[in-house]
mmCIF file with all atom_site columns, C-alpha atoms in Angstrom:
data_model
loop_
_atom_site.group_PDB
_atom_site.id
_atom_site.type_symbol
_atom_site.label_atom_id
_atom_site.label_alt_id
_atom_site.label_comp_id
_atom_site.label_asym_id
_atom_site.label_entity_id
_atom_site.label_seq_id
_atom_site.pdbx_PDB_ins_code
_atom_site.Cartn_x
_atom_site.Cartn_y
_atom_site.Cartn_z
_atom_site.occupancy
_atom_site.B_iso_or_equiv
_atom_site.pdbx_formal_charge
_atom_site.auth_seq_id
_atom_site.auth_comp_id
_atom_site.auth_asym_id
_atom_site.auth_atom_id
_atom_site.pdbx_PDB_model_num
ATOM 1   C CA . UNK I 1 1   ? -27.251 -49.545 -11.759 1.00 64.00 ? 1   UNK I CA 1
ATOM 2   C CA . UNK I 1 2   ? -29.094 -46.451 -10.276 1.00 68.00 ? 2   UNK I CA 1
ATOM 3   C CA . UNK I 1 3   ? -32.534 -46.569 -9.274  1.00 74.00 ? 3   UNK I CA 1
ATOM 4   C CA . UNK I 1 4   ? -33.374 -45.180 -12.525 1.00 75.00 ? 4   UNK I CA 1
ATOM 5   C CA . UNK I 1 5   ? -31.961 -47.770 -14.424 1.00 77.00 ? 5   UNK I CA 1
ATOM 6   C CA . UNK I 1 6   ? -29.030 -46.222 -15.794 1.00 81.00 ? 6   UNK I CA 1
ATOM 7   C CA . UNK I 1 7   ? -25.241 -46.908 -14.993 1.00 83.00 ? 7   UNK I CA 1
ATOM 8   C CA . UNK I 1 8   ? -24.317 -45.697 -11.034 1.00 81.00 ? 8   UNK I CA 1
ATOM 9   C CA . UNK I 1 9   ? -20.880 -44.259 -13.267 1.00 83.00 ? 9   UNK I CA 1
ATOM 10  C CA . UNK I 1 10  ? -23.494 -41.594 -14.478 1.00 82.00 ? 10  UNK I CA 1
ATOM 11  C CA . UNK I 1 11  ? -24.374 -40.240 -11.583 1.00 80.00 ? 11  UNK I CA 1
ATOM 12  C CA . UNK I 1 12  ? -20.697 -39.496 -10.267 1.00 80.00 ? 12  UNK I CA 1
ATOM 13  C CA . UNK I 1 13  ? -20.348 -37.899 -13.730 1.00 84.00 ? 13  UNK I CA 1
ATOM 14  C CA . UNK I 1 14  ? -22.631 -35.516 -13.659 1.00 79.00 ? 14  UNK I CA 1
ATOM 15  C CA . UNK I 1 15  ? -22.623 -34.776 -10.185 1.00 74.00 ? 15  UNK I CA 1
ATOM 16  C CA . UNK I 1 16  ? -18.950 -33.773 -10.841 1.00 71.00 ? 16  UNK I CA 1
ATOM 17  C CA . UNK I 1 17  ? -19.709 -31.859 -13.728 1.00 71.00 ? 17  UNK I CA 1
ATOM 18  C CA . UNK I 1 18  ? -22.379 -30.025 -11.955 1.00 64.00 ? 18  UNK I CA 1
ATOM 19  C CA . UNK I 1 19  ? -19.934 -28.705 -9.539  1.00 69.00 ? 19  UNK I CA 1
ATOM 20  C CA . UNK I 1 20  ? -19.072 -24.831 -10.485 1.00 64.00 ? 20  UNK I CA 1
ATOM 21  C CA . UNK I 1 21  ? -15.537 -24.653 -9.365  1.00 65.00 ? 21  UNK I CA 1
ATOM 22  C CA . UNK I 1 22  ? -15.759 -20.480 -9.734  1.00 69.00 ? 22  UNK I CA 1
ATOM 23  C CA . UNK I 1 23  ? -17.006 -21.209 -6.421  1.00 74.00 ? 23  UNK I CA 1
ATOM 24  C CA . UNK I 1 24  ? -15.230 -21.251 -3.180  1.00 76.00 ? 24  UNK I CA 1
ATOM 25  C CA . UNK I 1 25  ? -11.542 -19.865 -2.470  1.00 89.00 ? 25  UNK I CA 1
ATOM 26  C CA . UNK I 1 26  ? -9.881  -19.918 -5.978  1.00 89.00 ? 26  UNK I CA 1
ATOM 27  C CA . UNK I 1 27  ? -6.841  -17.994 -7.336  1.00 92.00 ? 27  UNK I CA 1
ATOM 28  C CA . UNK I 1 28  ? -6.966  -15.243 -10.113 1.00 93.00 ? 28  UNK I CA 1
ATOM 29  C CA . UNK I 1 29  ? -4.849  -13.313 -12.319 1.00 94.00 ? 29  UNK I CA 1
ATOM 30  C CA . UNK I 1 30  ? -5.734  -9.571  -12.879 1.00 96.00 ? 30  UNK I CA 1
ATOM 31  C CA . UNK I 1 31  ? -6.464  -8.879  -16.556 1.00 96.00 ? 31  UNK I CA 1
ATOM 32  C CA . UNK I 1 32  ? -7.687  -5.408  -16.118 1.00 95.00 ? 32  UNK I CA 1
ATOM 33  C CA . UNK I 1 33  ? -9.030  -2.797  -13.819 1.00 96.00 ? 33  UNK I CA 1
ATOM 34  C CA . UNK I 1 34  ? -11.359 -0.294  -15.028 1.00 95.00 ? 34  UNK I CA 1
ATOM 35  C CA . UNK I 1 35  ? -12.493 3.048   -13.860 1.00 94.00 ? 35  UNK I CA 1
ATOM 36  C CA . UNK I 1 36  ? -16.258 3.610   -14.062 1.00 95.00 ? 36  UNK I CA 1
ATOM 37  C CA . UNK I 1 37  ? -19.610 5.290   -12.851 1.00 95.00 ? 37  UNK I CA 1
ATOM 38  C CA . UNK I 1 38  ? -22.570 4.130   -11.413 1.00 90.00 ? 38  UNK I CA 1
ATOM 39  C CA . UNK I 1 39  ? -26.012 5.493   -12.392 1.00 93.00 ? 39  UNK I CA 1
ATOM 40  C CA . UNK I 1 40  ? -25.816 8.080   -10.052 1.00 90.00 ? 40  UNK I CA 1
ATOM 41  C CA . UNK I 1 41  ? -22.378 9.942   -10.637 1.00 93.00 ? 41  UNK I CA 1
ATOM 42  C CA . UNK I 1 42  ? -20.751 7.636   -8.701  1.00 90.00 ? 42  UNK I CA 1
ATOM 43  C CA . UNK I 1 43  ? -17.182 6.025   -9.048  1.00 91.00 ? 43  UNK I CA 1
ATOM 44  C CA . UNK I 1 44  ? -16.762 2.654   -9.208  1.00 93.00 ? 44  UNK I CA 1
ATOM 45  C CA . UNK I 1 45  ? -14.019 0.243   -10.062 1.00 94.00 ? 45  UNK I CA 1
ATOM 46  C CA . UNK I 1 46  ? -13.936 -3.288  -11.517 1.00 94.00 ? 46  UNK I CA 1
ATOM 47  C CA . UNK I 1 47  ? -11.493 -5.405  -11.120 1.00 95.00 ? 47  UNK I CA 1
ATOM 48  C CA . UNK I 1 48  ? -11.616 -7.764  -13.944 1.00 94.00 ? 48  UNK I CA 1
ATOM 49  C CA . UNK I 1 49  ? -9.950  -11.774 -13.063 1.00 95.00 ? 49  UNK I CA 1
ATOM 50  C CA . UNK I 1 50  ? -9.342  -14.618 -14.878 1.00 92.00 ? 50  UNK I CA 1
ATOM 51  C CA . UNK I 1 51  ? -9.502  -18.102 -13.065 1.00 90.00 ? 51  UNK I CA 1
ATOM 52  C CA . UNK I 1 52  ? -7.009  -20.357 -14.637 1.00 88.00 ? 52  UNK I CA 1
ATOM 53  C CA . UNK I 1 53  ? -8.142  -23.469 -12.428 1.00 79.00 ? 53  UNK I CA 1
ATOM 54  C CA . UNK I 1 54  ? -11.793 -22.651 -14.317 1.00 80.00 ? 54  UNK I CA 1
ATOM 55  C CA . UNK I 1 55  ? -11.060 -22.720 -17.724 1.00 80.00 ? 55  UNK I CA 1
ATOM 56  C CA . UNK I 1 56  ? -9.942  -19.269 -17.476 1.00 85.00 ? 56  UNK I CA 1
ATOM 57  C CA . UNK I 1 57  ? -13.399 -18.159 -16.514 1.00 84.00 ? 57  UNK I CA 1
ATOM 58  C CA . UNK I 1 58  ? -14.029 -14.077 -15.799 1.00 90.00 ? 58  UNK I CA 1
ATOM 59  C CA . UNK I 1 59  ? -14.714 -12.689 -12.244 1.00 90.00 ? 59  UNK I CA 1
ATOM 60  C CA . UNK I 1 60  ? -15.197 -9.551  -11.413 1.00 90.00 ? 60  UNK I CA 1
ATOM 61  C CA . UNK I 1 61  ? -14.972 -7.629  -7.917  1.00 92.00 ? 61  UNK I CA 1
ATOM 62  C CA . UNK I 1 62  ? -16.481 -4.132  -8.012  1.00 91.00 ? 62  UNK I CA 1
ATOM 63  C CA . UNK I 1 63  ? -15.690 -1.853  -5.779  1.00 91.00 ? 63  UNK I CA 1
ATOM 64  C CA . UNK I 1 64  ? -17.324 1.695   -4.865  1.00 91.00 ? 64  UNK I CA 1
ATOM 65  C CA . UNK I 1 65  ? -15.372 4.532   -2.815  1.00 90.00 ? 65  UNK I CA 1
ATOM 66  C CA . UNK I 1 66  ? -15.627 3.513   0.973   1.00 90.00 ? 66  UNK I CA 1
ATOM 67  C CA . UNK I 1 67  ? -18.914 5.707   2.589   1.00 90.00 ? 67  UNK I CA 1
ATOM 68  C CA . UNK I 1 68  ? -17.924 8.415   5.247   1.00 92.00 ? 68  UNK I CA 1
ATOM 69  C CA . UNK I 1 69  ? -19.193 7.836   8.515   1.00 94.00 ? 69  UNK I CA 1
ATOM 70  C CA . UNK I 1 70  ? -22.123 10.009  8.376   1.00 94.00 ? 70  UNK I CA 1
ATOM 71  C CA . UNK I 1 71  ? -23.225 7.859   4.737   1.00 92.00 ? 71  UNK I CA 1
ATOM 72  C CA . UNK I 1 72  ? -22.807 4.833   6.707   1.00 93.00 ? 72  UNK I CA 1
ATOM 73  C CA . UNK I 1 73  ? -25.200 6.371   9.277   1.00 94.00 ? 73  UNK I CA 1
ATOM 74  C CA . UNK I 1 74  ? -27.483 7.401   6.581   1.00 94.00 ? 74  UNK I CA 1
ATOM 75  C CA . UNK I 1 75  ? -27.520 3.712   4.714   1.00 92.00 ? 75  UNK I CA 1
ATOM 76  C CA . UNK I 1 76  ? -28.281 2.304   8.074   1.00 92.00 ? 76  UNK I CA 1
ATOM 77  C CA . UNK I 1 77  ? -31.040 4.614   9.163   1.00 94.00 ? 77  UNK I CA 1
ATOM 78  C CA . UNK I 1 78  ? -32.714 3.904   5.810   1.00 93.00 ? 78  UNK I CA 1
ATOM 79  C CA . UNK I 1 79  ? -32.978 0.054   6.319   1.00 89.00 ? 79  UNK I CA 1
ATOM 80  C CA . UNK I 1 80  ? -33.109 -1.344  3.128   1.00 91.00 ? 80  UNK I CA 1
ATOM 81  C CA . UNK I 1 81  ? -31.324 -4.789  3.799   1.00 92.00 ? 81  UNK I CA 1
ATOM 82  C CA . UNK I 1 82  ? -30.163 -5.155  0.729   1.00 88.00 ? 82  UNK I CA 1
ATOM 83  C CA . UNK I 1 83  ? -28.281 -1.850  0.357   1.00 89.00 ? 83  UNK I CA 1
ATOM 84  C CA . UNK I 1 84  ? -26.795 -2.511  3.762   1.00 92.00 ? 84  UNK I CA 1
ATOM 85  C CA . UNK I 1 85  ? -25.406 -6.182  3.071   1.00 89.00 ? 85  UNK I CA 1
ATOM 86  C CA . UNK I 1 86  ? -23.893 -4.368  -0.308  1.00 87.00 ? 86  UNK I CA 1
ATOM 87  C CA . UNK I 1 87  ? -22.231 -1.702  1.453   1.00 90.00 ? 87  UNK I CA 1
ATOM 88  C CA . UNK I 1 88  ? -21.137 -4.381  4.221   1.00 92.00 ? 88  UNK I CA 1
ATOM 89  C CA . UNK I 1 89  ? -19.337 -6.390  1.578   1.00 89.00 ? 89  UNK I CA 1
ATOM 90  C CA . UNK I 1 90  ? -17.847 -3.310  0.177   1.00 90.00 ? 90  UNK I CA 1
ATOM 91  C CA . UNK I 1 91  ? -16.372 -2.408  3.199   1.00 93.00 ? 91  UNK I CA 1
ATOM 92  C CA . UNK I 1 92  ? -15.416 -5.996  3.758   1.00 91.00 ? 92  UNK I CA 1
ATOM 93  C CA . UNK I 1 93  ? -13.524 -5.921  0.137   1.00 93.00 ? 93  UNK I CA 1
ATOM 94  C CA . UNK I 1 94  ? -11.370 -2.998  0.790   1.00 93.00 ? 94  UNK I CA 1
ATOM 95  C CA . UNK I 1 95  ? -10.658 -4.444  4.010   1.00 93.00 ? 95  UNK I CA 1
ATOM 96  C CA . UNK I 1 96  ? -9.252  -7.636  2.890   1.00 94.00 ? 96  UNK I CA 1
ATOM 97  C CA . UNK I 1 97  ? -7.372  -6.030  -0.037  1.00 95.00 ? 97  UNK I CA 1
ATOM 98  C CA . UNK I 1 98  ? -5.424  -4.187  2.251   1.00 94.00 ? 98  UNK I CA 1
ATOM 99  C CA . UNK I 1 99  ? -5.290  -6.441  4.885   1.00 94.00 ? 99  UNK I CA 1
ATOM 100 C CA . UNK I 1 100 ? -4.002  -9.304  2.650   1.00 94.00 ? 100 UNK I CA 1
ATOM 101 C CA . UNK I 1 101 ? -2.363  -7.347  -0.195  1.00 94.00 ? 101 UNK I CA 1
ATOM 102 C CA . UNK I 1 102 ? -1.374  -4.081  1.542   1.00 94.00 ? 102 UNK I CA 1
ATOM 103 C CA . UNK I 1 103 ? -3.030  -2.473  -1.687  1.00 93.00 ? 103 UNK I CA 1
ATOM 104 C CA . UNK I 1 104 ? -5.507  0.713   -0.407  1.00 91.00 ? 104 UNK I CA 1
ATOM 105 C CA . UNK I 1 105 ? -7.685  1.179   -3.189  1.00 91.00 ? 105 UNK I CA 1
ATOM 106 C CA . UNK I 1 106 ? -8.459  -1.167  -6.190  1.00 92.00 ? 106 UNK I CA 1
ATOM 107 C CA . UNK I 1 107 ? -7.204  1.439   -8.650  1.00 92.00 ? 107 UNK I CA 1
ATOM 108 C CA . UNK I 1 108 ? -3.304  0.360   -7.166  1.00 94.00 ? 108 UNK I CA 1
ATOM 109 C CA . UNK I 1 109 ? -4.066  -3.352  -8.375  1.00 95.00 ? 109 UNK I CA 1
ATOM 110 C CA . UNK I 1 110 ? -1.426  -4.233  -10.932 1.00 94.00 ? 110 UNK I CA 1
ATOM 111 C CA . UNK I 1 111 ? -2.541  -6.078  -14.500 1.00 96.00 ? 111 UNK I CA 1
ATOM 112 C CA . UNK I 1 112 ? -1.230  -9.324  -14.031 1.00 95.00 ? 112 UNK I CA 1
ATOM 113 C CA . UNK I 1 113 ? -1.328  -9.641  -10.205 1.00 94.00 ? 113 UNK I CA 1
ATOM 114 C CA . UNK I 1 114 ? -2.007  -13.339 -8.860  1.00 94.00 ? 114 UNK I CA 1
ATOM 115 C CA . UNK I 1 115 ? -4.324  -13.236 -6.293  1.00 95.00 ? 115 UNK I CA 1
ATOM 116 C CA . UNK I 1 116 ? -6.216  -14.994 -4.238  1.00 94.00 ? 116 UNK I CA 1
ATOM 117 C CA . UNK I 1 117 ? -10.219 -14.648 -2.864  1.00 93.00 ? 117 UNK I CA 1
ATOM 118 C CA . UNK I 1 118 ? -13.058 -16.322 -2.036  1.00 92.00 ? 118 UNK I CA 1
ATOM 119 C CA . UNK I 1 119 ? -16.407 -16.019 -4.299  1.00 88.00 ? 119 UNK I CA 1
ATOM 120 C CA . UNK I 1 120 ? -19.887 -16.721 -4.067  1.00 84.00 ? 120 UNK I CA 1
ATOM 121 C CA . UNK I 1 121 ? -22.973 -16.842 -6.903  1.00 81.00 ? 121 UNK I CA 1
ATOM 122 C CA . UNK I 1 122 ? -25.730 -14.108 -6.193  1.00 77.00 ? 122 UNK I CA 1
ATOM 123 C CA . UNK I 1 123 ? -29.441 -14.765 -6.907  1.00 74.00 ? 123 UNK I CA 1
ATOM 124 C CA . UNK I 1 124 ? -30.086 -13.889 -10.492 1.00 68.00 ? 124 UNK I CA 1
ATOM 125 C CA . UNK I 1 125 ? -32.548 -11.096 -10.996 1.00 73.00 ? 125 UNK I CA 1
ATOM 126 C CA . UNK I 1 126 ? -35.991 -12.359 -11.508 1.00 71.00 ? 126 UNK I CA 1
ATOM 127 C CA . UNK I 1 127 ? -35.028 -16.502 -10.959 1.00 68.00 ? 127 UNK I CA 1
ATOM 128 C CA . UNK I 1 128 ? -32.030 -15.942 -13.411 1.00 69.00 ? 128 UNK I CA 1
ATOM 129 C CA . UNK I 1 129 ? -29.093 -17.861 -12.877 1.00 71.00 ? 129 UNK I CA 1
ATOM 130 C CA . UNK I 1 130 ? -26.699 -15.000 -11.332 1.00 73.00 ? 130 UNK I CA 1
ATOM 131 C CA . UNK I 1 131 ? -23.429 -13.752 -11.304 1.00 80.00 ? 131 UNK I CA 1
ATOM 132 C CA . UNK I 1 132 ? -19.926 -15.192 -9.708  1.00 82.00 ? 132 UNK I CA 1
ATOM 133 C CA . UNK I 1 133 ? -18.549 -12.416 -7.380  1.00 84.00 ? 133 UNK I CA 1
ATOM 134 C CA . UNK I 1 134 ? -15.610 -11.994 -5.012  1.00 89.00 ? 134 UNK I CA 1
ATOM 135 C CA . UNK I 1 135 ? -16.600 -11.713 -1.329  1.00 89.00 ? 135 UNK I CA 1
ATOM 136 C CA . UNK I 1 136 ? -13.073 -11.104 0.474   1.00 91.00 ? 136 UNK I CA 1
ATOM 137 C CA . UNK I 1 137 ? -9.594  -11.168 -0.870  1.00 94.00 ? 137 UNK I CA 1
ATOM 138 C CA . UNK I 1 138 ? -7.507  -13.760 1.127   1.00 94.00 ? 138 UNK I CA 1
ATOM 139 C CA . UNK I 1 139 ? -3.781  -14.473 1.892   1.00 93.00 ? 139 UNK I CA 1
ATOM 140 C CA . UNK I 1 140 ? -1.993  -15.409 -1.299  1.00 84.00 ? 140 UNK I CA 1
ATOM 141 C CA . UNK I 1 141 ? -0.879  -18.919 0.366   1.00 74.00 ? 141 UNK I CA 1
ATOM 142 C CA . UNK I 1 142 ? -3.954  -20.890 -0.187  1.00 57.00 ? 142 UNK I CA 1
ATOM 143 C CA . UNK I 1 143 ? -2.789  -23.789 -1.710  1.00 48.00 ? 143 UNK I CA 1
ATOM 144 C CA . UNK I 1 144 ? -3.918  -24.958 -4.788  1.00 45.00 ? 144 UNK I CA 1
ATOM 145 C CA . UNK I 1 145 ? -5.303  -23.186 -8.047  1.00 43.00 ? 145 UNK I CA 1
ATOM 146 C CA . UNK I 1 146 ? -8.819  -24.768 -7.527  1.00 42.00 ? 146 UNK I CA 1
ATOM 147 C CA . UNK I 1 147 ? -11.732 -24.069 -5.003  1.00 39.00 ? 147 UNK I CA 1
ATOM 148 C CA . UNK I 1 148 ? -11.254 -24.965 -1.786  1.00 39.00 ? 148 UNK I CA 1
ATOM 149 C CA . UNK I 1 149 ? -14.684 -25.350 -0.723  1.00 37.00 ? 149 UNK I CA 1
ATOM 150 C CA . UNK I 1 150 ? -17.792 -25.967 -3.095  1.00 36.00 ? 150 UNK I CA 1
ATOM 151 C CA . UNK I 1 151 ? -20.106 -23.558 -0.432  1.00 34.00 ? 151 UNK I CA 1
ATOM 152 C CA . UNK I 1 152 ? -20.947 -20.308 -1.599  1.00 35.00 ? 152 UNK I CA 1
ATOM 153 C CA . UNK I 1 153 ? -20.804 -17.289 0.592   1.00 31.00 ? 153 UNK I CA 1
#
């Protein structure tokens, strides 16, 4: 029995079914990649994923156009911490897309490419309960189709 009177076997149970396994390194499957705009004129492309170890759950990566040098200056003189940990991860995207993949920019992903990535969960706007997003793309030889690790990013 647990201390609140109810069989221990409970507690295992939902402890387990608690666990988001979106979360961690995981594989995906490309299902489609779409060309967009931002508010402000803006390109942007999402990468859309489905996570077959997840119940064929939906992630997304979105991606902007890397900044120049002198916009990276700019975001940087500005300050606002949350535009520069955006753009960091940005950068830190196409990085490990072409570093793992040897794919330049997201609009060269293929429909149907396996990949494989590591994800977090972002703060939901205004104590919501937040999105799933990919943080880095890693080397397709991870192992299994699950998360590796239950800690977010």
């Amino acid at each position: 029995m647990s201390d609140d009177g109810y069989p221990a076997s409970w507690d295992g149970f939902i402890a387990e079914a608690e666990k988001d396994d979106r979360i961690g390194e995981v594989n995906g499957i490309v299902t489609e990649v779409r060309n967009e705009t931002w508010p402000d004129g803006r390109a942007r492309y999402k990468v859309i994923f489905v996570l077959p170890a997840s119940g064929n759950s939906k992630v997304d990566a979105t991606f902007s156009d890397p900044p120049s040098d002198s916009e990276l200056a700019a975001v940087k003189a500005a300050g606002d911490r949350r535009i520069i940990r955006g753009t960091s991860l940005g950068l830190q995207l196409h990085r490990s897309l072409r570093q793992h993949y040897g794919i330049g920019h997201p609009k060269d992903i293929q429909v149907g490419a396996s990949m494989r990535f590591k994800t977090y969960k972002d703060k939901g706007k205004d104590g919501g309960a937040g999105f799933v997003r990919v943080a880095a793309f890693l080397p397709k030889s991870g192992g299994s189709d699950g998360p590796t690790s239950g800690v977010g990013f």
